[in-house]
mmCIF file of C-alpha atoms in Angstrom:
data_model
loop_
_atom_site.group_PDB
_atom_site.id
_atom_site.type_symbol
_atom_site.label_atom_id
_atom_site.label_comp_id
_atom_site.label_asym_id
_atom_site.label_seq_id
_atom_site.Cartn_x
_atom_site.Cartn_y
_atom_site.Cartn_z
ATOM 1 C CA UNK A 1 174.215 96.825 116.719
ATOM 2 C CA UNK A 2 174.182 95.766 113.079
ATOM 3 C CA UNK A 3 177.037 97.478 111.213
ATOM 4 C CA UNK A 4 177.019 97.605 107.397
ATOM 5 C CA UNK A 5 178.668 99.583 104.618
ATOM 6 C CA UNK A 6 176.652 101.537 102.093
ATOM 7 C CA UNK A 7 177.486 103.747 99.116
ATOM 8 C CA UNK A 8 176.274 107.313 98.611
ATOM 9 C CA UNK A 9 176.734 109.493 95.540
ATOM 10 C CA UNK A 10 178.344 112.518 97.169
ATOM 11 C CA UNK A 11 179.651 113.748 100.511
ATOM 12 C CA UNK A 12 177.543 116.907 100.518
ATOM 13 C CA UNK A 13 173.810 116.997 99.824
ATOM 14 C CA UNK A 14 171.807 120.179 99.299
ATOM 15 C CA UNK A 15 169.637 120.944 102.284
ATOM 16 C CA UNK A 16 166.237 122.552 102.763
ATOM 17 C CA UNK A 17 166.858 123.132 106.450
ATOM 18 C CA UNK A 18 166.553 126.811 107.407
ATOM 19 C CA UNK A 19 170.094 127.135 108.792
ATOM 20 C CA UNK A 20 172.187 125.083 106.357
ATOM 21 C CA UNK A 21 172.778 124.963 102.615
ATOM 22 C CA UNK A 22 174.426 121.535 102.564
ATOM 23 C CA UNK A 23 174.480 118.591 104.937
ATOM 24 C CA UNK A 24 176.927 115.753 105.330
ATOM 25 C CA UNK A 25 175.678 112.569 106.981
ATOM 26 C CA UNK A 26 178.632 110.161 107.305
ATOM 27 C CA UNK A 27 176.374 107.439 108.684
ATOM 28 C CA UNK A 28 172.832 106.222 108.208
ATOM 29 C CA UNK A 29 171.177 105.249 111.470
ATOM 30 C CA UNK A 30 172.272 106.240 114.950
ATOM 31 C CA UNK A 31 173.082 104.194 118.066
ATOM 32 C CA UNK A 32 171.931 106.872 120.528
ATOM 33 C CA UNK A 33 168.421 105.362 120.358
ATOM 34 C CA UNK A 34 166.688 108.620 121.253
ATOM 35 C CA UNK A 35 163.032 107.832 121.907
ATOM 36 C CA UNK A 36 161.839 111.053 120.283
ATOM 37 C CA UNK A 37 164.080 110.894 117.202
ATOM 38 C CA UNK A 38 162.502 112.302 114.046
ATOM 39 C CA UNK A 39 165.241 110.809 111.849
ATOM 40 C CA UNK A 40 163.725 107.335 111.997
ATOM 41 C CA UNK A 41 161.893 108.337 108.808
ATOM 42 C CA UNK A 42 165.177 107.603 107.011
ATOM 43 C CA UNK A 43 164.279 103.908 107.102
ATOM 44 C CA UNK A 44 161.954 104.630 104.172
ATOM 45 C CA UNK A 45 164.975 105.460 102.047
ATOM 46 C CA UNK A 46 167.445 102.828 103.255
ATOM 47 C CA UNK A 47 165.185 99.779 103.278
ATOM 48 C CA UNK A 48 165.991 98.859 106.863
ATOM 49 C CA UNK A 49 163.383 96.874 108.751
ATOM 50 C CA UNK A 50 165.314 96.802 112.027
ATOM 51 C CA UNK A 51 164.258 98.962 114.929
ATOM 52 C CA UNK A 52 165.683 102.478 114.743
ATOM 53 C CA UNK A 53 168.818 102.694 116.852
ATOM 54 C CA UNK A 54 169.884 99.083 116.297
ATOM 55 C CA UNK A 55 171.728 99.519 112.984
ATOM 56 C CA UNK A 56 174.379 101.779 111.520
ATOM 57 C CA UNK A 57 175.384 102.084 107.867
ATOM 58 C CA UNK A 58 178.891 103.421 107.344
ATOM 59 C CA UNK A 59 179.033 105.437 104.141
ATOM 60 C CA UNK A 60 181.474 105.192 101.273
ATOM 61 C CA UNK A 61 181.142 107.690 98.440
ATOM 62 C CA UNK A 62 181.108 107.485 94.648
ATOM 63 C CA UNK A 63 182.793 110.890 94.696
ATOM 64 C CA UNK A 64 184.610 112.681 97.500
ATOM 65 C CA UNK A 65 184.870 115.960 95.613
ATOM 66 C CA UNK A 66 183.725 119.064 97.456
ATOM 67 C CA UNK A 67 182.197 121.912 95.417
ATOM 68 C CA UNK A 68 184.860 124.581 94.932
ATOM 69 C CA UNK A 69 182.578 127.605 95.079
ATOM 70 C CA UNK A 70 180.923 127.070 98.456
ATOM 71 C CA UNK A 71 181.378 130.760 99.212
ATOM 72 C CA UNK A 72 179.385 131.756 102.255
ATOM 73 C CA UNK A 73 177.333 128.556 102.225
ATOM 74 C CA UNK A 74 176.792 126.640 105.442
ATOM 75 C CA UNK A 75 177.622 122.943 105.695
ATOM 76 C CA UNK A 76 176.134 120.969 108.592
ATOM 77 C CA UNK A 77 177.425 117.725 110.084
ATOM 78 C CA UNK A 78 174.847 116.237 110.504
ATOM 79 C CA UNK A 79 171.077 116.328 110.049
ATOM 80 C CA UNK A 80 169.825 112.730 110.363
ATOM 81 C CA UNK A 81 172.581 111.043 112.336
ATOM 82 C CA UNK A 82 175.101 111.953 115.002
ATOM 83 C CA UNK A 83 178.439 112.501 113.241
ATOM 84 C CA UNK A 84 180.280 111.591 116.438
ATOM 85 C CA UNK A 85 178.393 108.470 117.413
ATOM 86 C CA UNK A 86 180.547 105.903 119.284
ATOM 87 C CA UNK A 87 181.579 104.159 116.062
ATOM 88 C CA UNK A 88 183.340 107.274 114.804
ATOM 89 C CA UNK A 89 186.284 106.073 116.919
ATOM 90 C CA UNK A 90 186.602 103.071 114.608
ATOM 91 C CA UNK A 91 185.547 104.450 111.225
ATOM 92 C CA UNK A 92 186.505 108.185 111.561
ATOM 93 C CA UNK A 93 184.129 109.112 108.724
ATOM 94 C CA UNK A 94 183.354 112.541 110.168
ATOM 95 C CA UNK A 95 187.028 113.352 110.558
ATOM 96 C CA UNK A 96 187.598 112.318 106.934
ATOM 97 C CA UNK A 97 184.848 114.697 105.780
ATOM 98 C CA UNK A 98 186.245 117.511 107.903
ATOM 99 C CA UNK A 99 189.630 116.997 106.253
ATOM 100 C CA UNK A 100 187.936 117.572 102.900
ATOM 101 C CA UNK A 101 186.312 120.771 104.170
ATOM 102 C CA UNK A 102 189.131 122.293 106.195
ATOM 103 C CA UNK A 103 190.446 124.461 103.355
ATOM 104 C CA UNK A 104 187.068 125.413 101.914
ATOM 105 C CA UNK A 105 185.564 128.862 102.320
ATOM 106 C CA UNK A 106 182.277 127.479 103.684
ATOM 107 C CA UNK A 107 180.925 127.993 107.160
ATOM 108 C CA UNK A 108 181.045 124.534 108.728
ATOM 109 C CA UNK A 109 178.823 123.565 111.650
ATOM 110 C CA UNK A 110 179.034 120.372 113.661
ATOM 111 C CA UNK A 111 176.148 119.315 115.893
ATOM 112 C CA UNK A 112 176.429 116.307 118.179
ATOM 113 C CA UNK A 113 175.390 114.859 121.498
ATOM 114 C CA UNK A 114 178.885 113.433 121.883
ATOM 115 C CA UNK A 115 182.085 114.489 123.588
ATOM 116 C CA UNK A 116 184.136 112.637 120.962
ATOM 117 C CA UNK A 117 184.586 115.929 119.111
ATOM 118 C CA UNK A 118 187.320 116.851 121.561
ATOM 119 C CA UNK A 119 189.477 114.148 119.977
ATOM 120 C CA UNK A 120 189.500 116.246 116.782
ATOM 121 C CA UNK A 121 190.401 119.582 118.370
ATOM 122 C CA UNK A 122 193.654 119.605 116.409
ATOM 123 C CA UNK A 123 191.733 119.528 113.132
ATOM 124 C CA UNK A 124 188.922 121.816 114.267
ATOM 125 C CA UNK A 125 191.422 124.568 115.117
ATOM 126 C CA UNK A 126 192.553 124.635 111.473
ATOM 127 C CA UNK A 127 189.168 125.835 110.175
ATOM 128 C CA UNK A 128 188.707 129.468 109.200
ATOM 129 C CA UNK A 129 184.944 129.462 109.753
ATOM 130 C CA UNK A 130 183.603 126.800 112.090
ATOM 131 C CA UNK A 131 181.161 126.407 114.947
ATOM 132 C CA UNK A 132 180.621 123.329 117.076
ATOM 133 C CA UNK A 133 177.383 122.600 118.905
ATOM 134 C CA UNK A 134 176.459 120.249 121.704
ATOM 135 C CA UNK A 135 172.832 119.154 121.935
ATOM 136 C CA UNK A 136 171.416 118.982 125.462
ATOM 137 C CA UNK A 137 167.903 119.187 126.894
ATOM 138 C CA UNK A 138 168.329 118.308 130.564
ATOM 139 C CA UNK A 139 170.781 118.323 133.453
ATOM 140 C CA UNK A 140 169.062 115.262 134.917
ATOM 141 C CA UNK A 141 171.029 112.240 133.785
ATOM 142 C CA UNK A 142 168.169 109.957 134.789
ATOM 143 C CA UNK A 143 165.899 111.667 132.288
ATOM 144 C CA UNK A 144 168.740 111.592 129.746
ATOM 145 C CA UNK A 145 169.012 107.815 130.181
ATOM 146 C CA UNK A 146 165.261 107.449 129.651
ATOM 147 C CA UNK A 147 165.253 109.540 126.485
ATOM 148 C CA UNK A 148 168.726 108.997 125.011
ATOM 149 C CA UNK A 149 169.976 105.684 126.379
ATOM 150 C CA UNK A 150 172.873 105.328 123.944
ATOM 151 C CA UNK A 151 174.107 108.919 124.152
ATOM 152 C CA UNK A 152 176.878 110.326 126.369
ATOM 153 C CA UNK A 153 176.061 111.562 129.850
ATOM 154 C CA UNK A 154 175.203 115.147 130.714
ATOM 155 C CA UNK A 155 178.537 115.490 132.538
ATOM 156 C CA UNK A 156 180.515 114.418 129.469
ATOM 157 C CA UNK A 157 178.697 116.888 127.243
ATOM 158 C CA UNK A 158 179.248 119.784 129.641
ATOM 159 C CA UNK A 159 182.943 118.887 129.862
ATOM 160 C CA UNK A 160 183.178 118.751 126.058
ATOM 161 C CA UNK A 161 181.780 122.270 125.745
ATOM 162 C CA UNK A 162 184.334 123.463 128.268
ATOM 163 C CA UNK A 163 187.257 121.802 126.461
ATOM 164 C CA UNK A 164 186.209 123.012 123.023
ATOM 165 C CA UNK A 165 185.625 126.563 124.205
ATOM 166 C CA UNK A 166 188.910 126.622 126.108
ATOM 167 C CA UNK A 167 190.677 125.553 122.915
ATOM 168 C CA UNK A 168 189.364 128.679 121.201
ATOM 169 C CA UNK A 169 186.805 126.871 119.048
ATOM 170 C CA UNK A 170 183.486 128.725 118.596
ATOM 171 C CA UNK A 171 180.871 126.715 120.462
ATOM 172 C CA UNK A 172 177.126 126.789 120.795
ATOM 173 C CA UNK A 173 174.532 125.046 122.915
ATOM 174 C CA UNK A 174 171.548 123.466 121.215
ATOM 175 C CA UNK A 175 168.809 123.040 123.820
ATOM 176 C CA UNK A 176 166.865 120.444 121.904
ATOM 177 C CA UNK A 177 164.351 119.065 121.962
ATOM 178 C CA UNK A 178 162.706 121.121 124.666
ATOM 179 C CA UNK A 179 160.318 118.899 126.623
ATOM 180 C CA UNK A 180 157.391 121.015 127.857
ATOM 181 C CA UNK A 181 157.399 121.469 131.623
ATOM 182 C CA UNK A 182 160.514 119.281 131.975
ATOM 183 C CA UNK A 183 163.406 121.036 130.235
ATOM 184 C CA UNK A 184 164.810 123.644 132.628
ATOM 185 C CA UNK A 185 166.257 126.136 130.164
ATOM 186 C CA UNK A 186 167.462 128.574 132.802
ATOM 187 C CA UNK A 187 169.393 125.873 134.655
ATOM 188 C CA UNK A 188 171.000 124.572 131.456
ATOM 189 C CA UNK A 189 172.067 128.071 130.416
ATOM 190 C CA UNK A 190 173.471 128.748 133.875
ATOM 191 C CA UNK A 191 175.559 125.578 133.647
ATOM 192 C CA UNK A 192 176.927 126.378 130.185
ATOM 193 C CA UNK A 193 176.928 130.153 129.681
ATOM 194 C CA UNK A 194 180.667 130.547 130.285
ATOM 195 C CA UNK A 195 181.523 128.016 127.592
ATOM 196 C CA UNK A 196 179.264 128.950 124.663
ATOM 197 C CA UNK A 197 179.140 131.698 122.065
ATOM 198 C CA UNK A 198 175.504 131.128 121.097
ATOM 199 C CA UNK A 199 172.397 129.368 122.396
ATOM 200 C CA UNK A 200 169.847 127.724 120.090
ATOM 201 C CA UNK A 201 166.437 126.351 120.988
ATOM 202 C CA UNK A 202 164.210 123.767 119.341
ATOM 203 C CA UNK A 203 160.844 122.459 120.463
ATOM 204 C CA UNK A 204 159.947 118.805 120.864
ATOM 205 C CA UNK A 205 158.186 117.846 117.658
ATOM 206 C CA UNK A 206 156.404 114.502 117.741
ATOM 207 C CA UNK A 207 155.605 112.573 114.599
ATOM 208 C CA UNK A 208 154.561 109.014 113.863
ATOM 209 C CA UNK A 209 155.360 106.375 116.453
ATOM 210 C CA UNK A 210 157.371 108.857 118.546
ATOM 211 C CA UNK A 211 154.156 110.621 119.527
ATOM 212 C CA UNK A 212 152.640 107.494 121.066
ATOM 213 C CA UNK A 213 155.979 106.601 122.651
ATOM 214 C CA UNK A 214 156.500 109.941 124.376
ATOM 215 C CA UNK A 215 152.894 110.442 125.453
ATOM 216 C CA UNK A 216 152.986 106.991 127.011
ATOM 217 C CA UNK A 217 156.199 107.864 128.833
ATOM 218 C CA UNK A 218 154.728 111.120 130.158
ATOM 219 C CA UNK A 219 151.595 109.293 131.327
ATOM 220 C CA UNK A 220 153.754 106.840 133.273
ATOM 221 C CA UNK A 221 156.507 109.069 134.650
ATOM 222 C CA UNK A 222 154.995 112.576 134.712
ATOM 223 C CA UNK A 223 151.206 112.153 134.803
ATOM 224 C CA UNK A 224 150.815 115.664 136.216
ATOM 225 C CA UNK A 225 151.866 116.998 132.806
ATOM 226 C CA UNK A 226 149.851 114.629 130.606
ATOM 227 C CA UNK A 227 146.989 117.051 130.014
ATOM 228 C CA UNK A 228 149.491 119.700 128.955
ATOM 229 C CA UNK A 229 151.148 117.317 126.495
ATOM 230 C CA UNK A 230 147.805 116.286 125.055
ATOM 231 C CA UNK A 231 146.902 119.936 124.566
ATOM 232 C CA UNK A 232 150.126 120.520 122.640
ATOM 233 C CA UNK A 233 150.450 117.285 120.675
ATOM 234 C CA UNK A 234 146.851 116.164 120.234
ATOM 235 C CA UNK A 235 144.887 119.397 120.179
ATOM 236 C CA UNK A 236 147.721 121.375 118.498
ATOM 237 C CA UNK A 237 147.562 124.147 121.064
ATOM 238 C CA UNK A 238 150.603 126.399 120.508
ATOM 239 C CA UNK A 239 150.191 128.638 123.545
ATOM 240 C CA UNK A 240 153.003 126.895 125.444
ATOM 241 C CA UNK A 241 155.494 127.595 122.643
ATOM 242 C CA UNK A 242 154.421 131.178 121.992
ATOM 243 C CA UNK A 243 154.716 131.967 125.709
ATOM 244 C CA UNK A 244 158.089 130.241 125.891
ATOM 245 C CA UNK A 245 159.283 132.175 122.857
ATOM 246 C CA UNK A 246 158.382 135.438 124.578
ATOM 247 C CA UNK A 247 160.144 134.244 127.731
ATOM 248 C CA UNK A 248 163.293 133.443 125.747
ATOM 249 C CA UNK A 249 163.258 136.884 124.154
ATOM 250 C CA UNK A 250 163.089 138.477 127.599
ATOM 251 C CA UNK A 251 165.722 136.106 128.964
ATOM 252 C CA UNK A 252 168.170 136.934 126.184
ATOM 253 C CA UNK A 253 168.678 140.412 127.645
ATOM 254 C CA UNK A 254 170.563 138.856 130.543
ATOM 255 C CA UNK A 255 173.139 137.164 128.319
ATOM 256 C CA UNK A 256 175.914 138.496 126.122
ATOM 257 C CA UNK A 257 175.397 135.782 123.503
ATOM 258 C CA UNK A 258 172.877 135.485 120.664
ATOM 259 C CA UNK A 259 169.728 133.427 121.146
ATOM 260 C CA UNK A 260 168.415 131.609 118.071
ATOM 261 C CA UNK A 261 164.949 130.070 118.028
ATOM 262 C CA UNK A 262 164.100 127.078 115.808
ATOM 263 C CA UNK A 263 160.500 126.527 116.933
ATOM 264 C CA UNK A 264 157.590 125.803 114.578
ATOM 265 C CA UNK A 265 158.597 122.743 112.571
ATOM 266 C CA UNK A 266 155.562 123.052 110.320
ATOM 267 C CA UNK A 267 157.278 126.022 108.676
ATOM 268 C CA UNK A 268 160.478 124.103 107.922
ATOM 269 C CA UNK A 269 160.802 122.755 104.392
ATOM 270 C CA UNK A 270 160.977 119.016 103.941
ATOM 271 C CA UNK A 271 163.286 116.880 101.812
ATOM 272 C CA UNK A 272 166.668 117.436 100.257
ATOM 273 C CA UNK A 273 168.613 115.007 102.460
ATOM 274 C CA UNK A 274 167.798 111.530 101.276
ATOM 275 C CA UNK A 275 171.346 110.390 100.593
#
């Protein structure tokens, strides 16, 4: 892993994502090495030529001032990196940003694949308006290793949700990305329902080199589903997602928590996060 320091203008950047007004990305790059990662496009803005997942830029800031009038705005950590990647233990950049936000009136959301968030429970409990999400798309740690080789195990993520929820911190599960025919949503919800206050869902969206990568993986490991993947990602057939959306709506009746659907990436605005 190549570790460097870089300078950004500000801690918070205005976001065009549908569920956040500002984002904070303490790092550029991510060591999780997720094979489907959309954030590899960031290389266009950082000038890196290394393979995505093999470098990490640790950010310093020209200004650490946080806007005073955040009001009911939502701030997300993070959108194009994992704020609690393994190097957070050394550089604690996410914790530093949270210290800047702890007394703000914003709604702060943290989304990570990591269990390292539990190390900051003391700080997280000080927030007036906070929610913490764990991203998970399988209970099969073999599949997790194939797709997210640098990320924490399924067991560690489930334990993190339990610890955070037990500490009284609002928690949510982000079932993302959903791999058609492979992600068992019902099983994941069954394993986590007692430790989450909300469940969010996002479809697998393949762009650029990730499309070839994942279709090749499916052809090798799950050839029985290759035709289905080609229908979705080559022929742009949306039937799978519309049927799954209807299934999720029906499923939500059996749970006492909100379900939030983030399907249909083509309707999500682009840009606004090139810090």
